[in-house]
Tab-separated table of C-alpha atoms and ligand atoms in Angstrom:
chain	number	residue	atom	x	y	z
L	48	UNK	CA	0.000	0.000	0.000
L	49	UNK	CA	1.354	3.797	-0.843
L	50	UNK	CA	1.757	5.977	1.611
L	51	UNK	CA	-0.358	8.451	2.679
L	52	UNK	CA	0.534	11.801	2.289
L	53	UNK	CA	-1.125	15.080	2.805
L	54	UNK	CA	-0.406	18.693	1.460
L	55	UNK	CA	-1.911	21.519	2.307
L	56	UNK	CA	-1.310	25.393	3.042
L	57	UNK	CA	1.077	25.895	6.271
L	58	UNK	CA	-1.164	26.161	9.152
L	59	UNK	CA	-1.013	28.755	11.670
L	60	UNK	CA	-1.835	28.634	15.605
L	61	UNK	CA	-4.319	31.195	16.923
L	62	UNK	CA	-3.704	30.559	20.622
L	63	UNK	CA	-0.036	29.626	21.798
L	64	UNK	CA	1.858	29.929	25.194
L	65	UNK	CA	5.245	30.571	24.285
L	66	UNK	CA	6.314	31.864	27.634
L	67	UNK	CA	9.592	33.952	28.432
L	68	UNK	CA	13.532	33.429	28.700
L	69	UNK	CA	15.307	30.137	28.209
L	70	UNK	CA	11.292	28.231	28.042
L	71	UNK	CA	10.833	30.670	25.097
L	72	UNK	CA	13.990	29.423	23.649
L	73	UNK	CA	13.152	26.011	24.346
L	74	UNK	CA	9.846	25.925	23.170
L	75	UNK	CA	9.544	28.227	19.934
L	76	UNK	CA	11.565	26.165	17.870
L	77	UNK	CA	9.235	23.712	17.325
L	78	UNK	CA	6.551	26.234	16.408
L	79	UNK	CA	8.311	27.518	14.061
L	80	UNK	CA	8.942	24.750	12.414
L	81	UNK	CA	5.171	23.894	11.211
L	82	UNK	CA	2.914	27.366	11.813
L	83	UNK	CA	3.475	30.042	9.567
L	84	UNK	CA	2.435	32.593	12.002
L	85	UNK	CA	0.907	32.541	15.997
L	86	UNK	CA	-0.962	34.237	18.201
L	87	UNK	CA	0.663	34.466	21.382
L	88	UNK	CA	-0.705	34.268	24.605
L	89	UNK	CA	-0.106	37.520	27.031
L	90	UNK	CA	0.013	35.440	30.468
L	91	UNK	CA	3.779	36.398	31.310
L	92	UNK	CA	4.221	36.822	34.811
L	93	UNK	CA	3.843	39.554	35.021
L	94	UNK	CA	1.229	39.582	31.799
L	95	UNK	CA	1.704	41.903	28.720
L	96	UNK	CA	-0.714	44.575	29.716
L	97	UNK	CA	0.906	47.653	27.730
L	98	UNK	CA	1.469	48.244	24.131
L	99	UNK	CA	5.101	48.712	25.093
L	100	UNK	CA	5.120	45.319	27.121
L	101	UNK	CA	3.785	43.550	23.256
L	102	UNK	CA	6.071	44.967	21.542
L	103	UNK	CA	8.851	44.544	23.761
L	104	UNK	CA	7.916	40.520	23.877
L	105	UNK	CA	7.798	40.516	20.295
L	106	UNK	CA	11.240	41.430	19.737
L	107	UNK	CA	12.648	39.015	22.044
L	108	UNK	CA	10.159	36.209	20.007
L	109	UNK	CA	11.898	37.454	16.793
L	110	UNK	CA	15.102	37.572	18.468
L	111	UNK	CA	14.909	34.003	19.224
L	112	UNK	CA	12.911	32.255	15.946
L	113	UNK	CA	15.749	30.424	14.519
L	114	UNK	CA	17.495	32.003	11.403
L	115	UNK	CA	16.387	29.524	8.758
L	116	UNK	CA	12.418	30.008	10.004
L	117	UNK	CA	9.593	32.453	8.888
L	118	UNK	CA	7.689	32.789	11.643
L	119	UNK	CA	5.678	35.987	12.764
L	120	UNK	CA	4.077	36.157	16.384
L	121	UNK	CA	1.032	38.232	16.728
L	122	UNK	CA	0.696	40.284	19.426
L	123	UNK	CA	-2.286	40.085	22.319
L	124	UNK	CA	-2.844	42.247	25.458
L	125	UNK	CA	-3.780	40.850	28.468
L	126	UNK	CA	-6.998	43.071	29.567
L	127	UNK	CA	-7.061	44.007	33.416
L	128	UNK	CA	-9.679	45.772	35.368
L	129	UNK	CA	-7.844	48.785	34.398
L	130	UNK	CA	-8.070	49.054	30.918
L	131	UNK	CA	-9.300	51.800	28.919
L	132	UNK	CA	-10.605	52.926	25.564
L	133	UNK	CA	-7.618	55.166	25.515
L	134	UNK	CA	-5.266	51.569	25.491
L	135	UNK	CA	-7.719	49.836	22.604
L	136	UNK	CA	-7.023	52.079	20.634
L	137	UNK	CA	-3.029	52.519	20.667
L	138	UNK	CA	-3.147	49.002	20.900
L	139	UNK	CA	-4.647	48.953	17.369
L	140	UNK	CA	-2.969	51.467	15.988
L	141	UNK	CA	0.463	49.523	16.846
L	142	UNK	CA	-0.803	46.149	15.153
L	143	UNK	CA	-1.902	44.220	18.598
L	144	UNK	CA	-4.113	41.585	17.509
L	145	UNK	CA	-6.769	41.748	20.060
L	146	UNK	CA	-7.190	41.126	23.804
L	147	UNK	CA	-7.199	38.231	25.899
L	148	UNK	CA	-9.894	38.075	28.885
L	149	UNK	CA	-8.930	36.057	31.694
L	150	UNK	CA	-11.817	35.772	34.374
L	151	UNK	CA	-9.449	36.536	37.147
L	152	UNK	CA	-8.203	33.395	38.868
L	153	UNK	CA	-9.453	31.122	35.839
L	154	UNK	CA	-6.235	29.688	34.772
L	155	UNK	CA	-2.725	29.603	35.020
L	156	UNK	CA	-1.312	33.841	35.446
L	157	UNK	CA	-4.704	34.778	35.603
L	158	UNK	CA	-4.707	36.313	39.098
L	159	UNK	CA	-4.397	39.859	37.493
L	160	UNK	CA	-7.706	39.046	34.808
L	161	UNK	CA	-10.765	40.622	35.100
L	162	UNK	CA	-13.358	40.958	38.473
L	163	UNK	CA	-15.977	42.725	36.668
L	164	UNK	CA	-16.761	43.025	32.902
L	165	UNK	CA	-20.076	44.594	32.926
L	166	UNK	CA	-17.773	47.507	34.418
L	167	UNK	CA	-15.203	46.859	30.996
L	168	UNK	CA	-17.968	47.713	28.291
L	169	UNK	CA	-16.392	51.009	27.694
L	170	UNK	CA	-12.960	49.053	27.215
L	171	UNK	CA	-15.506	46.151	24.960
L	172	UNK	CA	-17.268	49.234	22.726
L	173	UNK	CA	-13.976	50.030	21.776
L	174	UNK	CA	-13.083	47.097	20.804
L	175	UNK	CA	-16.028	46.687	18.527
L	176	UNK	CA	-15.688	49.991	16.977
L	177	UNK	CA	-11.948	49.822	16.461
L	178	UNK	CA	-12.108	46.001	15.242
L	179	UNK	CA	-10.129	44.608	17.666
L	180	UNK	CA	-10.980	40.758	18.280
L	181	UNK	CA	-11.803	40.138	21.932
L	182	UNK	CA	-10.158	36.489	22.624
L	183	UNK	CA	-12.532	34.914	25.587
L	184	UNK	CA	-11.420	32.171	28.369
L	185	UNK	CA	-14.961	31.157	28.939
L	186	UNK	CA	-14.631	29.354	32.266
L	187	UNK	CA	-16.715	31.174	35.542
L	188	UNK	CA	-14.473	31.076	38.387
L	189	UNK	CA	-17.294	30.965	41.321
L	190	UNK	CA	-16.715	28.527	43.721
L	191	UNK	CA	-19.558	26.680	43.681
L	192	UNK	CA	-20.044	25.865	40.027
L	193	UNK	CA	-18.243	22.447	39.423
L	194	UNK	CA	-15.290	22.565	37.264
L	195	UNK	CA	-16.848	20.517	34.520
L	196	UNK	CA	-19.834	23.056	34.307
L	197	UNK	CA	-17.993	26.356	33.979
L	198	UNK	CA	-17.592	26.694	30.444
L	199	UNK	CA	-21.618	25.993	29.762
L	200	UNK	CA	-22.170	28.194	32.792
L	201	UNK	CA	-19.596	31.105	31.562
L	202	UNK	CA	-21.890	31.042	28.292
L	203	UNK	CA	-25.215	31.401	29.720
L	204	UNK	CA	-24.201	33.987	32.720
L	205	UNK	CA	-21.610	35.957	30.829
L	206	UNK	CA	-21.236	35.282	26.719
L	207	UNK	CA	-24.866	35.443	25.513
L	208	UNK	CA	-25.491	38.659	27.152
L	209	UNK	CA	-22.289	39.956	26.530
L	210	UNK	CA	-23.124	39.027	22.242
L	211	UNK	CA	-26.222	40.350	22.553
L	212	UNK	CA	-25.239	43.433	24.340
L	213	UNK	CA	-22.437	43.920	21.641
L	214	UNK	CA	-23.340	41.784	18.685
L	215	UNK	CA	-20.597	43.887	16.338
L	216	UNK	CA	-17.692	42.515	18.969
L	217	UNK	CA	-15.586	40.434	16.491
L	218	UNK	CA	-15.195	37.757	19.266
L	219	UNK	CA	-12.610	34.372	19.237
L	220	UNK	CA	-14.117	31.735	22.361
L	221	UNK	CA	-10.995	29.917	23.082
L	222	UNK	CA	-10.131	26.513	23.654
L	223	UNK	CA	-13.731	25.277	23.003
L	224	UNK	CA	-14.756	21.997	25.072
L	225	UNK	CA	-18.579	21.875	25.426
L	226	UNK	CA	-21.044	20.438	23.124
L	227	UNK	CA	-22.500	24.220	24.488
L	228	UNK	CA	-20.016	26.137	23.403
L	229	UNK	CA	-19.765	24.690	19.672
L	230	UNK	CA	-23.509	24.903	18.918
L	231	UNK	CA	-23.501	28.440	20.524
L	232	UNK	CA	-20.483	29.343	18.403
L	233	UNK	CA	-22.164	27.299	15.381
L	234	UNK	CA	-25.604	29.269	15.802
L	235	UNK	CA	-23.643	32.873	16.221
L	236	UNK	CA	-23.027	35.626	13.512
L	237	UNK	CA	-19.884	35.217	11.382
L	238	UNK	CA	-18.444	37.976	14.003
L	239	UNK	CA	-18.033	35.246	16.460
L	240	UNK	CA	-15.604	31.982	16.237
L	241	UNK	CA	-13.768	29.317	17.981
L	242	UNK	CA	-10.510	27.752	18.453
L	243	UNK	CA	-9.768	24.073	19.361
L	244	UNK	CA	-7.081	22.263	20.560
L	245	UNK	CA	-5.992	19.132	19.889
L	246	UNK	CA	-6.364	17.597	23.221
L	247	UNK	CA	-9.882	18.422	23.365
L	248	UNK	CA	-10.314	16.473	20.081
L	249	UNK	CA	-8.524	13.742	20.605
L	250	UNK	CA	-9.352	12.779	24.476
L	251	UNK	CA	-11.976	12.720	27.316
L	252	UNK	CA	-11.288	13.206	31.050
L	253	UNK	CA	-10.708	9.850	31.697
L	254	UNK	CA	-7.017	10.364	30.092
L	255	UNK	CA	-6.385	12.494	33.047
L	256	UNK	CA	-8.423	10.261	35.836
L	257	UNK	CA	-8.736	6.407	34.287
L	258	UNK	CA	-5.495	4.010	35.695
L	259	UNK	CA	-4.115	6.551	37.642
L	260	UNK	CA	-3.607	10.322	38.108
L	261	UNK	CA	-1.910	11.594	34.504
L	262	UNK	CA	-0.946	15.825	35.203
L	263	UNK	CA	0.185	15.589	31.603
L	264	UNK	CA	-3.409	15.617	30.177
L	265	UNK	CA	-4.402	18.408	32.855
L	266	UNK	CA	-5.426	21.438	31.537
L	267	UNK	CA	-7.785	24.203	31.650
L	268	UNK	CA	-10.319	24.415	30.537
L	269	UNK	CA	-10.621	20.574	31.507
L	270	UNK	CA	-11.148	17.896	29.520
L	271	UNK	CA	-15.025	16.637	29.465
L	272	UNK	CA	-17.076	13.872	28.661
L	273	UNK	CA	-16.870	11.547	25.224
L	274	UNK	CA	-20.265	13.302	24.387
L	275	UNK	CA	-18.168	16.690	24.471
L	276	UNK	CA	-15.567	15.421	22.452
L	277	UNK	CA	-17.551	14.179	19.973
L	278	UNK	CA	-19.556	16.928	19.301
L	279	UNK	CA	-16.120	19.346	18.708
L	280	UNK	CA	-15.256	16.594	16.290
L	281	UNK	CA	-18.671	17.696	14.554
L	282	UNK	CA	-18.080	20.813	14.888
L	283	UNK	CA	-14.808	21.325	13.101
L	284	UNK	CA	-16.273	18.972	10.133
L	285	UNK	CA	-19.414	20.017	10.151
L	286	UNK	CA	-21.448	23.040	8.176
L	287	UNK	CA	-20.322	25.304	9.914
L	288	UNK	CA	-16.919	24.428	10.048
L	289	UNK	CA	-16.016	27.841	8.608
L	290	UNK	CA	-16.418	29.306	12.048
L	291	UNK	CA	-13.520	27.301	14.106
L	292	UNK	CA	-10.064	27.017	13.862
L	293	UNK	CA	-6.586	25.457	14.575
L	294	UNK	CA	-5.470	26.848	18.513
L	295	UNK	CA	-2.807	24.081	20.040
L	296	UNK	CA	-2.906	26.120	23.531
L	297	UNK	CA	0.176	24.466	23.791
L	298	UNK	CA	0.934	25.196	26.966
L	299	UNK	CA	4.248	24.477	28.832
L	300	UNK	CA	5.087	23.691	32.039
L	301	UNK	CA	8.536	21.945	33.661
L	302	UNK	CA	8.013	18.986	34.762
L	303	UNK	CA	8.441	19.213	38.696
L	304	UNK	CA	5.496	21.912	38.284
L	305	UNK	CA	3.575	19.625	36.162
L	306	UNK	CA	4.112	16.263	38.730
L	307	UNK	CA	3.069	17.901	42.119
L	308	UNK	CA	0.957	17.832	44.652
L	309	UNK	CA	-0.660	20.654	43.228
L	310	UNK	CA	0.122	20.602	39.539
L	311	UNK	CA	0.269	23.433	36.723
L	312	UNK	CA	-2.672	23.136	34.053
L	313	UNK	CA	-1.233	22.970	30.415
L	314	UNK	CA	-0.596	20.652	27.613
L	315	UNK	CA	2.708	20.609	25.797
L	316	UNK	CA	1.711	19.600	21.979
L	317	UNK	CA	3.577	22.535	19.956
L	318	UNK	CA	6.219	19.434	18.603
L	319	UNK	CA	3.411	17.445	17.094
L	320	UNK	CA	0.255	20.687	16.779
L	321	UNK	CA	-0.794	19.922	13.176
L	322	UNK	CA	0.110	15.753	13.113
L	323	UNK	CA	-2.288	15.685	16.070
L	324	UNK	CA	-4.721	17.748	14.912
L	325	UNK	CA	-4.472	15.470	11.610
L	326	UNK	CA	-5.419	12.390	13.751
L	327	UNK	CA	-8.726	13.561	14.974
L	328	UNK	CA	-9.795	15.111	11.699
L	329	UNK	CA	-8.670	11.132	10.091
L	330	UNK	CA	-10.971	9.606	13.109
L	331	UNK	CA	-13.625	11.421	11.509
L	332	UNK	CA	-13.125	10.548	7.857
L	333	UNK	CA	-12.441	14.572	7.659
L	334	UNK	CA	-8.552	14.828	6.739
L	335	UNK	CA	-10.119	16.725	3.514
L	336	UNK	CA	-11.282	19.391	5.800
L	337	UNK	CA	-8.191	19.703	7.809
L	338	UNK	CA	-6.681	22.958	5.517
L	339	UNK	CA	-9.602	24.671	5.557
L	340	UNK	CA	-9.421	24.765	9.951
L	341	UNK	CA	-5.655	25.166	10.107
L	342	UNK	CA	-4.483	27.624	6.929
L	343	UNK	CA	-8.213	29.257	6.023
L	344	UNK	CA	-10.676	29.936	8.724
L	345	UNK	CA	-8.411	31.932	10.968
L	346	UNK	CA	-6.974	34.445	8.592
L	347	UNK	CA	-10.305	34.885	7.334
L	348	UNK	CA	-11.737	35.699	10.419
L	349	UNK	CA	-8.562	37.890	11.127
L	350	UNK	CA	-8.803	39.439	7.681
L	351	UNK	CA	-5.496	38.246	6.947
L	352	UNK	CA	-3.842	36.650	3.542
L	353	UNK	CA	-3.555	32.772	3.762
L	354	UNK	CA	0.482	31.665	4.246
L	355	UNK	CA	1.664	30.959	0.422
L	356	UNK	CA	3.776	28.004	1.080
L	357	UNK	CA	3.085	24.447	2.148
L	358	UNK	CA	3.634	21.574	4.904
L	359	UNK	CA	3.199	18.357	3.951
L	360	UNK	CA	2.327	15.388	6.527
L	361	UNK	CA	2.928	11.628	6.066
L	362	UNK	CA	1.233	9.298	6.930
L	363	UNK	CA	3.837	6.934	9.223
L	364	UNK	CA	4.294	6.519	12.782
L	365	UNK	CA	6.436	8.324	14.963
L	366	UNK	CA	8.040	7.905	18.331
L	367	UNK	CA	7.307	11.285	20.950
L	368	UNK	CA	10.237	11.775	23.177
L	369	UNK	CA	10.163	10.719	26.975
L	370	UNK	CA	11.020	14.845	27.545
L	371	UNK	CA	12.492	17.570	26.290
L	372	UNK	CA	14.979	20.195	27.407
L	373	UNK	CA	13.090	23.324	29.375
L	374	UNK	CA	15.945	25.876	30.612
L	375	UNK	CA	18.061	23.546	33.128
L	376	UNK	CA	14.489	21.605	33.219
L	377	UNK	CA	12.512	18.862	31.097
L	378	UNK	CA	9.186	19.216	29.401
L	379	UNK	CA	7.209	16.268	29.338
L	380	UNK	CA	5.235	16.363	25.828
L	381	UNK	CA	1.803	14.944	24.847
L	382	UNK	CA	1.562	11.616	24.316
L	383	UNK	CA	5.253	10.966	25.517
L	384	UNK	CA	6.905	7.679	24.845
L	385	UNK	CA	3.617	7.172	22.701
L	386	UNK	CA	3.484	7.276	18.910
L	387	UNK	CA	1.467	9.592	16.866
L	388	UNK	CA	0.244	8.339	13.604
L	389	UNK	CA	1.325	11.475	11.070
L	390	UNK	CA	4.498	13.307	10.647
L	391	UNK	CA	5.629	16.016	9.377
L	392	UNK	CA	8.425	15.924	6.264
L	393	UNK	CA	11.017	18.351	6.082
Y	562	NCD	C1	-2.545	27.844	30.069
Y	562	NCD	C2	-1.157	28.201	30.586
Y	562	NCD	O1	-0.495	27.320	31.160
Y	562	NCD	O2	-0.720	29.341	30.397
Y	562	NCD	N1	-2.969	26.616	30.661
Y	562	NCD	C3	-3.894	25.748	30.188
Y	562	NCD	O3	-4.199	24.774	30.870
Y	562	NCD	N2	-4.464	25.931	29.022
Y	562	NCD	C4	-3.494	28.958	30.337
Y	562	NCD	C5	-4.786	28.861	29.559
Y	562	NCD	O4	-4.810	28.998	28.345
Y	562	NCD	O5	-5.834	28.646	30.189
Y	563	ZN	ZN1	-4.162	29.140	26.575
């Protein structure tokens, strides 16, 4: 039998955690190496909250792509309680993407996200009117709302009011996990889309809880149910498929943070982003939609040109590492000491 192989136009990742210092160095590399271009996640400790901090990030990004790569980061503020128009719009005037809203305490550096955004919609008009993309982490925080409910609760308590309040909002909800959240993003205006990672397509929370207690598929938001998974899988195959696209939220974390007694959420998959993503769209019978998610639907939605070169994947097995070097740490990747099923030829 021939192998399998796949072309299609380089894919870029609209929500990565690239991080800072020697994990930026560690990490970007293999970023570069498949997406044509990123948008990068502002949850620096302390986050990117001015212009100045963006741009400032962004050179040391460039500074450490490696020399033979084309690879352009685009730039997100992290929105406090503090914001104001005043910010949206120098933000858009110096080529920030959009803004990232962090319920505060959500996720991992989201202690300084926001308390209150009824009190934002100044900050959120702005947006709208300017055409910046707001870029949501739908999860409520409150204590008493399990953790496997606070995405479908986030989107009747905060997101449908907040769409119909401001239905001109261009607005990205991130890191989709719900069967809620992809038939409210399916049902939306064209002014409102979704990214997915390839975690939430490719496993259910027993891959964290089933045969023992595995940190390395812990992230936020958590994995759900099969029912969940299946209906992203319909979702990013579907008829409306236009309206979600490639996001790894690779998201690393050094090991001894990772296996603790109270460990870090985030998924390491930048190595392997668009051979994973090509295994769930295969489990589906939907490889022939896979270009259209990772190359088309986010620069559309961005208003951006599509990249003009290609990747092509093949369609043989591959070893992942046991870890990778972090700083003077290791990085434990998805599926470690696993195989994955596509690779990617140089
Ligand atoms: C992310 C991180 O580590 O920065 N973690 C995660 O589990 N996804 C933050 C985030 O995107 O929620
Ligand atoms: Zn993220």
């Amino acid at each position: 039998m021939q192998t399998q192989i796949l072309t299609i136009t380089r894919p870029d990742d609209w929500h990565l955690h690239l991080r800072d210092g020697a994990a930026l160095q560690a990490v970007i590399p293999f970023s570069a190496r498949q997406m044509g271009r990123a948008v990068i996640m502002p949850n620096l400790k302390p986050p990117v909250v001015t212009v100045a901090d963006a741009l400032a990030y962004r050179e040391r990004i460039l500074a450490a792509v490696p020399a033979a790569r084309n690879f352009q980061p685009l730039m997100t503020l992290y929105l406090t309680d503090r914001a104001t128009p005043t910010l949206i719009r120098e933000a858009k005037a110096a080529g920030i993407i959009a803004c990232k809203l962090y319920p505060a305490g959500a996720t991992t550096n989201s202690a300084s996200g926001v308390c209150d955004l009824w009190a934002l919609l100044p900050v959120l008009e702005t947006m709208a009117q300017v055409g910046l993309p707001l870029l949501v982490h739908g999860e409520v925080t409150d204590e008493d709302i399990d953790i496997f409910d606070r995405e479908a609760v986030f989107i009747e308590r905060i997101l449908f009011p907040l769409l119909q309040r401001l239905p001109e909002l261009k607005l990205v909800f991130e890191h989709i996990t719900t069967a809620e959240a992809a038939q409210l993003v399916t049902e939306a205006s064209d002014q409102v889309a979704a990214t997915v990672t390839p975690q939430h397509l490719l496993y259910n929370r027993n891959a964290i809880l089933v045969g023992g207690i595995k940190p390395h598929y812990y992230c936020l938001p958590v994995l759900k149910r099969e029912t969940h998974r299946s209906a992203l899988l319909k979702a990013v195959s579907g008829k409306q498929a236009h309206k979600f696209f490639l996001g790894t939220d690779s998201a690393p974390h050094a090991q001894n943070n990772k296996e603790s007694a109270c460990g870090c959420a985030g998924i390491f998959s930048a190595f392997a982003g668009i051979e994973l993503y090509a295994e769930a769209f295969e489990q589906v019978d939907a490889l022939d939609k896979l270009q259209a998610f990772a190359s088309e639907n986010g620069p559309r939605f961005y208003g951006l040109p599509e990249n003009s070169d290609t990747i092509t994947l093949k369609k043989c097995a591959r070893m992942v590492p046991a870890s990778f070097a972090y700083g003077d740490q290791q990085l434990i990747p998805l599926r470690a000491q696993e195989t994955i099923a596509w690779t990617l030829v140089e």
